[in-house]
Amino acid sequence: MNYEQVINSAPKVLVEFYASWCPHCQRMMPIVADVKEKEEGKVAVYQYDVDKYAELTDANGVESYPTFILYKNGEEVWRSAGEMPESALLSELRKY
């Protein structure tokens, strides 16, 4: 599936750009896993390793990790970079 298909694969799609060597990303991994489980059926979650998807990372203007981008009906509606508590991430997802 290409990126355009990914962001249009569900009414709400959360994309995370992360780096396996990034300590902030490592701390967010269990949080993102919990969010994915809690929002199953409401938000599709996709994760891209910036080292494996460098071109896609650049094309989306991602400069710090982790970066979260929320799409609603294929349009970007929210973006944030860095660590955040699970409650904050859930709150943003549920706003839209």
Short mmCIF file of C-alpha atoms in Angstrom, two decimals:
data_model
loop_
_atom_site.label_atom_id
_atom_site.label_comp_id
_atom_site.label_asym_id
_atom_site.label_seq_id
_atom_site.Cartn_x
_atom_site.Cartn_y
_atom_site.Cartn_z
CA MET A 1 0.00 0.00 0.00
CA ASN A 2 1.44 3.41 -0.89
CA TYR A 3 1.21 6.39 1.47
CA GLU A 4 -1.80 7.90 -0.32
CA GLN A 5 -3.66 4.60 0.11
CA VAL A 6 -2.59 4.40 3.77
CA ILE A 7 -3.92 7.84 4.71
CA ASN A 8 -7.18 7.08 2.92
CA SER A 9 -7.53 3.54 4.31
CA ALA A 10 -9.89 4.62 7.13
CA PRO A 11 -11.85 7.75 8.12
CA LYS A 12 -9.14 8.49 10.74
CA VAL A 13 -5.52 7.43 10.30
CA LEU A 14 -2.65 8.07 12.72
CA VAL A 15 0.83 7.85 11.21
CA GLU A 16 3.92 7.73 13.40
CA PHE A 17 7.39 8.36 12.02
CA TYR A 18 9.94 6.88 14.41
CA ALA A 19 13.56 5.82 14.61
CA SER A 20 14.53 2.53 16.25
CA TRP A 21 17.59 4.20 17.85
CA CYS A 22 15.56 7.13 19.28
CA PRO A 23 14.96 6.88 23.08
CA HIS A 24 11.80 9.04 22.85
CA CYS A 25 10.42 6.73 20.15
CA GLN A 26 11.25 3.67 22.25
CA ARG A 27 9.33 5.12 25.20
CA MET A 28 6.35 5.88 22.93
CA MET A 29 6.17 2.34 21.47
CA PRO A 30 4.08 0.78 24.30
CA ILE A 31 1.88 3.90 24.41
CA VAL A 32 1.20 3.70 20.67
CA ALA A 33 0.49 -0.04 21.02
CA ASP A 34 -2.07 0.71 23.77
CA VAL A 35 -3.68 3.49 21.73
CA LYS A 36 -3.87 1.20 18.69
CA GLU A 37 -5.68 -1.39 20.81
CA LYS A 38 -8.03 1.11 22.50
CA GLU A 39 -8.96 2.86 19.25
CA GLU A 40 -9.28 -0.29 17.13
CA GLY A 41 -12.06 0.18 14.61
CA LYS A 42 -11.98 3.98 15.10
CA VAL A 43 -8.43 4.95 14.11
CA ALA A 44 -6.05 3.05 11.83
CA VAL A 45 -2.45 3.29 13.09
CA TYR A 46 0.60 3.01 10.84
CA GLN A 47 4.23 3.30 11.89
CA TYR A 48 7.15 4.10 9.61
CA ASP A 49 10.81 3.66 10.52
CA VAL A 50 12.51 6.82 9.25
CA ASP A 51 15.67 4.88 8.34
CA LYS A 52 13.72 2.51 6.08
CA TYR A 53 11.39 5.20 4.69
CA ALA A 54 13.73 8.19 4.38
CA GLU A 55 12.12 9.50 1.18
CA LEU A 56 8.62 9.32 2.69
CA THR A 57 9.90 10.96 5.88
CA ASP A 58 11.37 13.86 3.88
CA ALA A 59 8.27 14.17 1.68
CA ASN A 60 6.17 14.68 4.82
CA GLY A 61 8.50 17.31 6.30
CA VAL A 62 9.35 15.16 9.32
CA GLU A 63 12.43 16.49 11.10
CA SER A 64 12.13 15.20 14.67
CA TYR A 65 11.15 11.86 16.11
CA PRO A 66 8.68 10.59 16.89
CA THR A 67 6.33 12.64 14.73
CA PHE A 68 2.62 11.86 14.79
CA ILE A 69 0.31 12.93 11.97
CA LEU A 70 -3.44 12.45 12.15
CA TYR A 71 -5.42 12.32 8.93
CA LYS A 72 -9.18 12.59 8.70
CA ASN A 73 -10.66 11.56 5.36
CA GLY A 74 -7.16 11.77 3.85
CA GLU A 75 -6.48 15.34 5.06
CA GLU A 76 -3.92 16.20 7.72
CA VAL A 77 -5.74 17.63 10.75
CA TRP A 78 -3.11 17.40 13.50
CA ARG A 79 0.64 16.95 13.85
CA SER A 80 2.91 16.73 16.86
CA ALA A 81 6.48 15.67 17.56
CA GLY A 82 8.03 14.21 20.68
CA GLU A 83 6.90 12.21 23.65
CA MET A 84 3.47 12.67 25.15
CA PRO A 85 1.35 10.84 27.70
CA GLU A 86 -1.16 8.32 26.39
CA SER A 87 -4.02 10.51 27.64
CA ALA A 88 -2.82 13.44 25.50
CA LEU A 89 -2.52 11.29 22.38
CA LEU A 90 -5.96 9.76 22.93
CA SER A 91 -7.44 13.20 23.55
CA GLU A 92 -6.13 14.50 20.20
CA LEU A 93 -7.39 11.44 18.33
CA ARG A 94 -10.85 11.73 19.86
CA LYS A 95 -11.15 15.47 19.08
CA TYR A 96 -11.60 14.78 15.37
#
